[in-house]
XYZ file of C-alpha atoms in Angstrom:
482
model
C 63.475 94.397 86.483
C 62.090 96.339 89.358
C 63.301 99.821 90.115
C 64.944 98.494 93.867
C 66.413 95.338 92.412
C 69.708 94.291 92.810
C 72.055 95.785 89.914
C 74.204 93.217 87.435
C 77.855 93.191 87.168
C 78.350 95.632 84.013
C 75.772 98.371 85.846
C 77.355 97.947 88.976
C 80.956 99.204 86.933
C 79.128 101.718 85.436
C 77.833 102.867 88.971
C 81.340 102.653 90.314
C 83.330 104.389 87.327
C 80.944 107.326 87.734
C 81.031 107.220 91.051
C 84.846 107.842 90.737
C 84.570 110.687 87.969
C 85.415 108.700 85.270
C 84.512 110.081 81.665
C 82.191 107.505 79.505
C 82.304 109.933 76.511
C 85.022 107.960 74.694
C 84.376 105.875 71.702
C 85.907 102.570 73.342
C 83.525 102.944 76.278
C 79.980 102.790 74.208
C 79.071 99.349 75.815
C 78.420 100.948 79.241
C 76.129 103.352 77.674
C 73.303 101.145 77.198
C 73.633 100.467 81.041
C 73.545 104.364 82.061
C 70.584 104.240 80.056
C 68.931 101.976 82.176
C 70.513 103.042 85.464
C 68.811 106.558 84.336
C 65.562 104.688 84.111
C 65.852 103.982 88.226
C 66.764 106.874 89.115
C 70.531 106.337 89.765
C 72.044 108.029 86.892
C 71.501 111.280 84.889
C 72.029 111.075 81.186
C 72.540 113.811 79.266
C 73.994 115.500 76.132
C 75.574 118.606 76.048
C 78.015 120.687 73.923
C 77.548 117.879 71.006
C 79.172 115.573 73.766
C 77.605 112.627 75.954
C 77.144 113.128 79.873
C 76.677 110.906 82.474
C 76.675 111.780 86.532
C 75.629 110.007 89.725
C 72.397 111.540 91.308
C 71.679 110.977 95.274
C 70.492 107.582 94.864
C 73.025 106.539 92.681
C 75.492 107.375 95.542
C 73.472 106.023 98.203
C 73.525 102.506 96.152
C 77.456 102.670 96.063
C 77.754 103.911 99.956
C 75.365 100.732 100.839
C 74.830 98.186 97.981
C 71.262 98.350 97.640
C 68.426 101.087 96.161
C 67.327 103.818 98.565
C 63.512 102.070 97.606
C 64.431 99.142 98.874
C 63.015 97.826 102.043
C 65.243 97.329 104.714
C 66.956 98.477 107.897
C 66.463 101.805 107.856
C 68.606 102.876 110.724
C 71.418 102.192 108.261
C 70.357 104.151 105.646
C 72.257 107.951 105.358
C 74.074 107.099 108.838
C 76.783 109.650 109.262
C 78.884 107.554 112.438
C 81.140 110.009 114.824
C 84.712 108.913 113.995
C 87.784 109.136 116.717
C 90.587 109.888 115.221
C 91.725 106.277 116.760
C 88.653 104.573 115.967
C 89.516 103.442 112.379
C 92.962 102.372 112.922
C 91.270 98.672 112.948
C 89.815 99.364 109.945
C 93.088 100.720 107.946
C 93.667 98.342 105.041
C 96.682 96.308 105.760
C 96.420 96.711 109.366
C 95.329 93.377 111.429
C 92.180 94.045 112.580
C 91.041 94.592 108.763
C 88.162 91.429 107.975
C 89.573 89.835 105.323
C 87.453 89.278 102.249
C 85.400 92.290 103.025
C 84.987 93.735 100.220
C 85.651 91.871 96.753
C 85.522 93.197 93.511
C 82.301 92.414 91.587
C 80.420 92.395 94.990
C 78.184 95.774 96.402
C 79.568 96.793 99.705
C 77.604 95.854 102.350
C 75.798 98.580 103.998
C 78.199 97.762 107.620
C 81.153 97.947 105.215
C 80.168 101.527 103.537
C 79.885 102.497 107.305
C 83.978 101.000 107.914
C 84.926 102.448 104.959
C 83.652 105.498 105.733
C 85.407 105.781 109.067
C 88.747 104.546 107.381
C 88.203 107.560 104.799
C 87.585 110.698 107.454
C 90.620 108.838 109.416
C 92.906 109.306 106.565
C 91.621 112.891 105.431
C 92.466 114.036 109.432
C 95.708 111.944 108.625
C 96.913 113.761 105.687
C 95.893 116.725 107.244
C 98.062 116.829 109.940
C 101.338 114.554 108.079
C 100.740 115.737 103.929
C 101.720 112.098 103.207
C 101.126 108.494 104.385
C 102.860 105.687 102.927
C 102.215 101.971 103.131
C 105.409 99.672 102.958
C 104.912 96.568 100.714
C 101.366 96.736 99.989
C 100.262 93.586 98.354
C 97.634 94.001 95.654
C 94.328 93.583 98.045
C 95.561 96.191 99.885
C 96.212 98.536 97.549
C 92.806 97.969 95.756
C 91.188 98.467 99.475
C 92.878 102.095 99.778
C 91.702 103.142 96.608
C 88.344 102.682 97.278
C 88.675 104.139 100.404
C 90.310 107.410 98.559
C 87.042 107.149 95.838
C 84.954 107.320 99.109
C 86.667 110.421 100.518
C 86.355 112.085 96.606
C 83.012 111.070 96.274
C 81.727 112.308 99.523
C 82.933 115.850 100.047
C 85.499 114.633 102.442
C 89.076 116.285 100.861
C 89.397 119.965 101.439
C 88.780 122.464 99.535
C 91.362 123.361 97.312
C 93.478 120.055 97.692
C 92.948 116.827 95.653
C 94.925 113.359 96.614
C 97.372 111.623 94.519
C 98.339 107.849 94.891
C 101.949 106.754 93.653
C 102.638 103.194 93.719
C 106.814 103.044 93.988
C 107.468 99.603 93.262
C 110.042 98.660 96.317
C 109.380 102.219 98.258
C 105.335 100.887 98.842
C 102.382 103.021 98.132
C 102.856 106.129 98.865
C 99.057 108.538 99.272
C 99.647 112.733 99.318
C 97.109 115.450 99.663
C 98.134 118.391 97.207
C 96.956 121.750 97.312
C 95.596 123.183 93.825
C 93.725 121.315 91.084
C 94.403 117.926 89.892
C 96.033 117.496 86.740
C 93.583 115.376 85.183
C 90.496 117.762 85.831
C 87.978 117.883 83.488
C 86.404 121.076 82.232
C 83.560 120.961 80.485
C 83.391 122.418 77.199
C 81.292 125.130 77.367
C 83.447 126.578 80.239
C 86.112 126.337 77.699
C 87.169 130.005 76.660
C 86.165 130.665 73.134
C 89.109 131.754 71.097
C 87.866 134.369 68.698
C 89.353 134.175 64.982
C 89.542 137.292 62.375
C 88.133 137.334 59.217
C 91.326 138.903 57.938
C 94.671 138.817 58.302
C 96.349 141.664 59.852
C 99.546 142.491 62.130
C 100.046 138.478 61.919
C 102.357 137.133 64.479
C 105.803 136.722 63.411
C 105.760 133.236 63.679
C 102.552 132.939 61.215
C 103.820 135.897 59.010
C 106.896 133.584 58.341
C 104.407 130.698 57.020
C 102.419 132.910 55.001
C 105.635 134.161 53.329
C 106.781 130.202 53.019
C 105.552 129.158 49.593
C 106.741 125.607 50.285
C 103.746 124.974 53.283
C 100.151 124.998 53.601
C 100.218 124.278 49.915
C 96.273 124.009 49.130
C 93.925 126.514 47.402
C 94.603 130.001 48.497
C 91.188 130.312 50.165
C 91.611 127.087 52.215
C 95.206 128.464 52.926
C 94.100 131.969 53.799
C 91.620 130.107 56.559
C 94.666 128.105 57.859
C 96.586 131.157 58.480
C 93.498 132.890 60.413
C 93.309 129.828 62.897
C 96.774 129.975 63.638
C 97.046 133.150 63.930
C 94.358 133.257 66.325
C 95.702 130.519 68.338
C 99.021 132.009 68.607
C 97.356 135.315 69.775
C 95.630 133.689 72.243
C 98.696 131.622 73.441
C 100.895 134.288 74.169
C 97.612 136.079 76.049
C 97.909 133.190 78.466
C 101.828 134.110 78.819
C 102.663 131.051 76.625
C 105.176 130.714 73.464
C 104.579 130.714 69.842
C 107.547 129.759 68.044
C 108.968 128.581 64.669
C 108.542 124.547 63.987
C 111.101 124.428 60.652
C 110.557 121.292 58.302
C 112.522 118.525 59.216
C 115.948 117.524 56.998
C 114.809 114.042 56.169
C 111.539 116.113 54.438
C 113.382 118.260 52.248
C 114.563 117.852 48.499
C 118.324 117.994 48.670
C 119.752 120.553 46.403
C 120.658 118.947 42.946
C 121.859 120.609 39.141
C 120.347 119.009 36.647
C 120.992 120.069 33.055
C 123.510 122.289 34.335
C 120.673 124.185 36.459
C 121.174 124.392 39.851
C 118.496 123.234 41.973
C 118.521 124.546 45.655
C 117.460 122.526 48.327
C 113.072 123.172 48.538
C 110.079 121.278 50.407
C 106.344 120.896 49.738
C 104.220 121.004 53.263
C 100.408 120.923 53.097
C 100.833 121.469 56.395
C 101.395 124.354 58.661
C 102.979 123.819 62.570
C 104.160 125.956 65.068
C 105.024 125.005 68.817
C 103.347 126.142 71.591
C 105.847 126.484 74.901
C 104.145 126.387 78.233
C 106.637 126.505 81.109
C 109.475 123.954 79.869
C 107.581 122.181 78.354
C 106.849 122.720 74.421
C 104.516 121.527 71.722
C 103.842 121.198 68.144
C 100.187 122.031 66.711
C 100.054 120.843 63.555
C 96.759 122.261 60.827
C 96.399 120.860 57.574
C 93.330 119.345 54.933
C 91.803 115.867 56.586
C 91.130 114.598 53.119
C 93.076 116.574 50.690
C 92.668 113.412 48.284
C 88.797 113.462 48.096
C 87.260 114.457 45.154
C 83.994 114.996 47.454
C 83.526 118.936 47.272
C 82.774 119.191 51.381
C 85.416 116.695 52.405
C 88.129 118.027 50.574
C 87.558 121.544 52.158
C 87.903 120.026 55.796
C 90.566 121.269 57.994
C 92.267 118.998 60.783
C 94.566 120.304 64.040
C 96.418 118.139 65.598
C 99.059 117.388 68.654
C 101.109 114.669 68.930
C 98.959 111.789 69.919
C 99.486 110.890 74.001
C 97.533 108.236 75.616
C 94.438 106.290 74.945
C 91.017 108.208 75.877
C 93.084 111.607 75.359
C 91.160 113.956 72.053
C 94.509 114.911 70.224
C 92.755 115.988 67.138
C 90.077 118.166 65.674
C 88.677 118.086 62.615
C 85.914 120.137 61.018
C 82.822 118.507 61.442
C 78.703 119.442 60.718
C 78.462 120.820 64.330
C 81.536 122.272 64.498
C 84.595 123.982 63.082
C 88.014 123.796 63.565
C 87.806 127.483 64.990
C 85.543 126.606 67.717
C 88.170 123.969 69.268
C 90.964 125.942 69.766
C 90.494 126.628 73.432
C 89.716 123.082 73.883
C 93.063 122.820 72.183
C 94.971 125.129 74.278
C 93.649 123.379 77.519
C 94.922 120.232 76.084
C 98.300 121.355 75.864
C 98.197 123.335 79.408
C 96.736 120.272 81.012
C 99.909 118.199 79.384
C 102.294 120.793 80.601
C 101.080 120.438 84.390
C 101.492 116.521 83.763
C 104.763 116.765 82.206
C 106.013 119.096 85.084
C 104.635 116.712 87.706
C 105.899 113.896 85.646
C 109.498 115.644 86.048
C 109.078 116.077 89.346
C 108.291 112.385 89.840
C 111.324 111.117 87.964
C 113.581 113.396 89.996
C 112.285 112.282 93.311
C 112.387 108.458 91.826
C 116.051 109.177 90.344
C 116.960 110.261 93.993
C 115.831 108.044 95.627
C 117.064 104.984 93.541
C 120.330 107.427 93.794
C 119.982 106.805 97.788
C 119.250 102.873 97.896
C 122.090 102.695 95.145
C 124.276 104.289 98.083
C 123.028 102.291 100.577
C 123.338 99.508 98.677
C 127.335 99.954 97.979
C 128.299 100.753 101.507
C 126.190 97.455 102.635
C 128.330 95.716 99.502
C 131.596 97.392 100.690
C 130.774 96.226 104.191
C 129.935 92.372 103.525
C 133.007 92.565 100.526
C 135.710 93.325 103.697
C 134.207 90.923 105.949
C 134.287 87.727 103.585
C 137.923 89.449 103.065
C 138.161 89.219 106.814
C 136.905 86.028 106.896
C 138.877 84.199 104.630
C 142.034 86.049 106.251
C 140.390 84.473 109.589
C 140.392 80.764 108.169
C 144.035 81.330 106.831
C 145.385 82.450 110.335
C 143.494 78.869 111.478
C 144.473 76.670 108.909
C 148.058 77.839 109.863
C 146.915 77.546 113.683
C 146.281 74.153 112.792
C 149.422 73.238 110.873
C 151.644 74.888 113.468
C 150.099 72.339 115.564
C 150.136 69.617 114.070
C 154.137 70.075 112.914
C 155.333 70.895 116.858
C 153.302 67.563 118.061
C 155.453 65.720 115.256
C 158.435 67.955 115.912
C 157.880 66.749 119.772
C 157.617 62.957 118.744
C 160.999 63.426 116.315
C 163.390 64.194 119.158
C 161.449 61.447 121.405
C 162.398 59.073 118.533
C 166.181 60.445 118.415
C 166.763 60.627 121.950
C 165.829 56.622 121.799
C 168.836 56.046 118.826
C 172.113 55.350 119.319
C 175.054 58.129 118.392
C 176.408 56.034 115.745
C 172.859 55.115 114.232
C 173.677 56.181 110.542
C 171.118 59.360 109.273
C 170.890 60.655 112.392
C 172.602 63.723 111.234
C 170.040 64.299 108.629
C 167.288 63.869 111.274
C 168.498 66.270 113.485
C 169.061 69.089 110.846
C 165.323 67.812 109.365
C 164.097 68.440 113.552
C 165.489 71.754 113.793
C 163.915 73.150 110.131
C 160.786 71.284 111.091
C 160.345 73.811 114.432
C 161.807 76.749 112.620
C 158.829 76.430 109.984
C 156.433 75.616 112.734
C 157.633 79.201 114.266
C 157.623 80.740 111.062
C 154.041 80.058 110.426
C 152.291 79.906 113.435
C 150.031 83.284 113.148
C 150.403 83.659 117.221
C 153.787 84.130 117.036
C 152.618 87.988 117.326
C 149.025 89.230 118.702
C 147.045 88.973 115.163
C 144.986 91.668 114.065
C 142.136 92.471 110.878
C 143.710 92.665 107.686
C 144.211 95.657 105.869
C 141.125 96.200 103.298
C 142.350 96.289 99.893
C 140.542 98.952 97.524
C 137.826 96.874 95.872
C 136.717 97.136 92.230
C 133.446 97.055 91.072
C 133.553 93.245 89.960
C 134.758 92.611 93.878
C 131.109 94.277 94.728
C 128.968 93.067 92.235
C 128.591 89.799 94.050
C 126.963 91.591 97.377
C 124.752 93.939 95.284
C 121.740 92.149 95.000
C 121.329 93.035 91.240
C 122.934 96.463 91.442
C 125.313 98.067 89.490
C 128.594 99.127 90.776
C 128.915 101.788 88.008
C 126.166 103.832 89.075
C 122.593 103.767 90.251
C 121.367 103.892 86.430
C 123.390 100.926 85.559
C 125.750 102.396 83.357
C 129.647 102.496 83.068
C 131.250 105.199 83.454
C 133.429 105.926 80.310
């Protein structure tokens, strides 16, 4: 394979999921390494190691290959290569995924971008930067799934060229029946990586003194970190050094007590009384950043082992979150528990910005659902009292009809009597039958006054849950209210 040659479908994701930051350290993703490897080899990829971890980052050429889908060696048109295009702020509108003037099948996934399409998408990018800039969010109604793939390369483009301002980053929500919504937010993304040697060492004692209150309480707590007292002595300097450091940040260190279902109910047993008592190798305590608050958990990885060096090994942990997130560290040749614990604490900060954003999403969702739920009933109220109105509409003609039909027979009745003679027996009855005949034709005839609407009864919530287009009437959560 020649340096300029075209790249295969597993390099080309490679080139891409660099392209858009994407971390290749994780254990899952050691296929593509063999590909950065050779992507290195031409000159479109750095590989490195560093901090005991594996690196990988786009260099010029790497980005020139994703911008216009071929090597910078190649031959070619050169008077497409680097073109920087002057963009109207109007200019791209054609070029706005989901617009019409978009060329459909442009770009497909699998495919390099052609080197006319880099220059589109480039225009479409600067147009929505100037966009943002000016509105702070743009949404798309009822994207379907090309489009939404289209923006987000569009929003890689921006991220990978320069093109978002300093000091903001852009966030994509797709709000399935509110469209895609894109914002530009000022401050760092939640999701930013720090490399580890910008990571602030934490430094630990070699002795315990003034302990924190919350690590004084486990040292005094014969019941946890049961080990050998040197291993347990160790476990109390790492906590105590992460707590210190904690509350330096202005965070929390407080008490994590042993669960109930973990304890040894209190028993007498011989007639001795036996008080209610635990054995934890582990120690916790919970970290509280904001609202938000954690449990750190350190204990012995292999407590088990009867391997000398294993059995000495230390593990801290946080409850485990998603896949591709560390949540543990263990003691390893290259490095000690002690040396992760600022790694640790960015962990948990990083979560606590997520959670808080997460909140923040899930109240502006719950309002919003809370304001189509509204919507919703009054549009159910309304088309509830106009099927009432309706059906009190084909009553008043049913009886139109009726009263119509009884005064033409009323009419043809006295026709028929006038022709009889006086004496003609039943005629009697036939005149009283005449005269109840038009009294019930007057009696029902809805014109007898000018009609108006009916009054609207008050409607239940089983009246409205035909009209609420999978709804609830109780409430915009679906629940009843008890």
């Amino acid at each position: 394979m020649g340096r300029s040659d075209p790249l295969n479908d597993r390099q080309l994701e490679v080139l891409r999921r660099l392209g858009a930051d994407q971390d290749l350290s994780h254990p899952q993703d050691v296929r593509f390494r063999t590909s950065a490897r050779v992507l290195q080899g031409r000159g479109l990829v750095k590989v490195s190691r560093r901090d005991g971890g594996w690196q990988a980052a786009l260099t010029e050429a790497g980005r020139f290959y994703l911008d216009h889908g071929h090597h910078p060696d190649q031959p070619g048109d050169e008077r497409l290569r680097g073109h920087k295009p002057e963009v109207s702020p109007d200019e791209p509108a054609a070029e706005v995924p989901g617009t019409s003037g978009q060329r459909k099948g442009a770009a497909t996934q699998g495919s390099p971008p052609t080197p006319l399409l880099a220059v589109r998408r480039q225009a479409a990018a600067v147009s929505l930067i100037r966009r943002l800039e000016a509105e702070t969010s743009v949404t798309i109604d009822d994207p379907d799934e090309d489009t939404v793939t289209e923006w987000r390369r569009i929003i890689d483009f921006a991220k990978r060229h320069g093109l978002v301002p300093a000091g903001t980053w852009i966030e994509k929500r797709r709000d399935w029946g509110a469209g895609l919504t894109i914002e530009l937010k000022r401050g760092d993304p939640p999701n930013k990586r720090v490399r580890s040697s910008e990571t602030l060492a934490v430094p630990v004692a070699s002795r315990l003194r003034s302990p924190h209150p919350v690590v004084a309480r486990l040292r005094d707590d014969g019941g946890r970190l049961v080990m050998p007292a040197a291993r347990r002595c160790r476990c109390l300097l790492i906590l105590q050094a992460l707590a210190a450091e904690a509350e330096r940040r202005g965070h929390t260190v407080t008490d994590e007590p042993v669960p109930e279902h973990r304890k040894i109910a209190a028993y007498t047993s011989m007639g001795r009384y036996h008080p209610s008592h635990y054995t934890r190798r582990e120690g916790e305590i919970r970290v509280g950043i904001g609202e938000f608050s954690y449990v750190v958990t350190l204990s012995e990885e292999n407590p088990q082992s009867s391997d000398p060096e294993r059995s000495q090994r230390l593990v801290i942990e946080v409850p485990y979150r998603t896949q591709g997130r560390q949540y543990r560290w263990a003691d390893r040749k290259t490095s000690k528990v002690e040396e992760r614990l600022g790694t640790l604490l960015q962990e948990l900060e990083t979560r606590a910005v997520e959670d808080t954003q997460h909140k923040i999403d899930e109240e502006q969702a719950k309002a919003d659902r809370h304001r189509r739920w509204k919507r919703a009933m009054a549009e159910a109220h309304r088309l509830a009292y106009e099927e009432h109105n309706a059906a009190a509409l084909r009553d008043q003609a049913k009886r139109w009809r009726e009263t119509q039909d009884i005064t033409g027979y009323c009419e043809a009745l006295a026709e028929r009597l006038e022709r009889e003679p006086p004496d003609s027996p039943h005629i009697q009855q036939a005149q009283e039958w005449l005269s109840w005949a038009r009294a019930r034709a007057i009696a029902i005839d809805p014109l007898r006054s000018l009609p108006t609407a009916p009054e609207h009864p008050e409607l239940t919530p089983e009246d409205l849950k035909p009209y609420l287009k999978g709804w609830s009437p109780y409430g915009p959560e679906g629940s009843r209210p008890w």
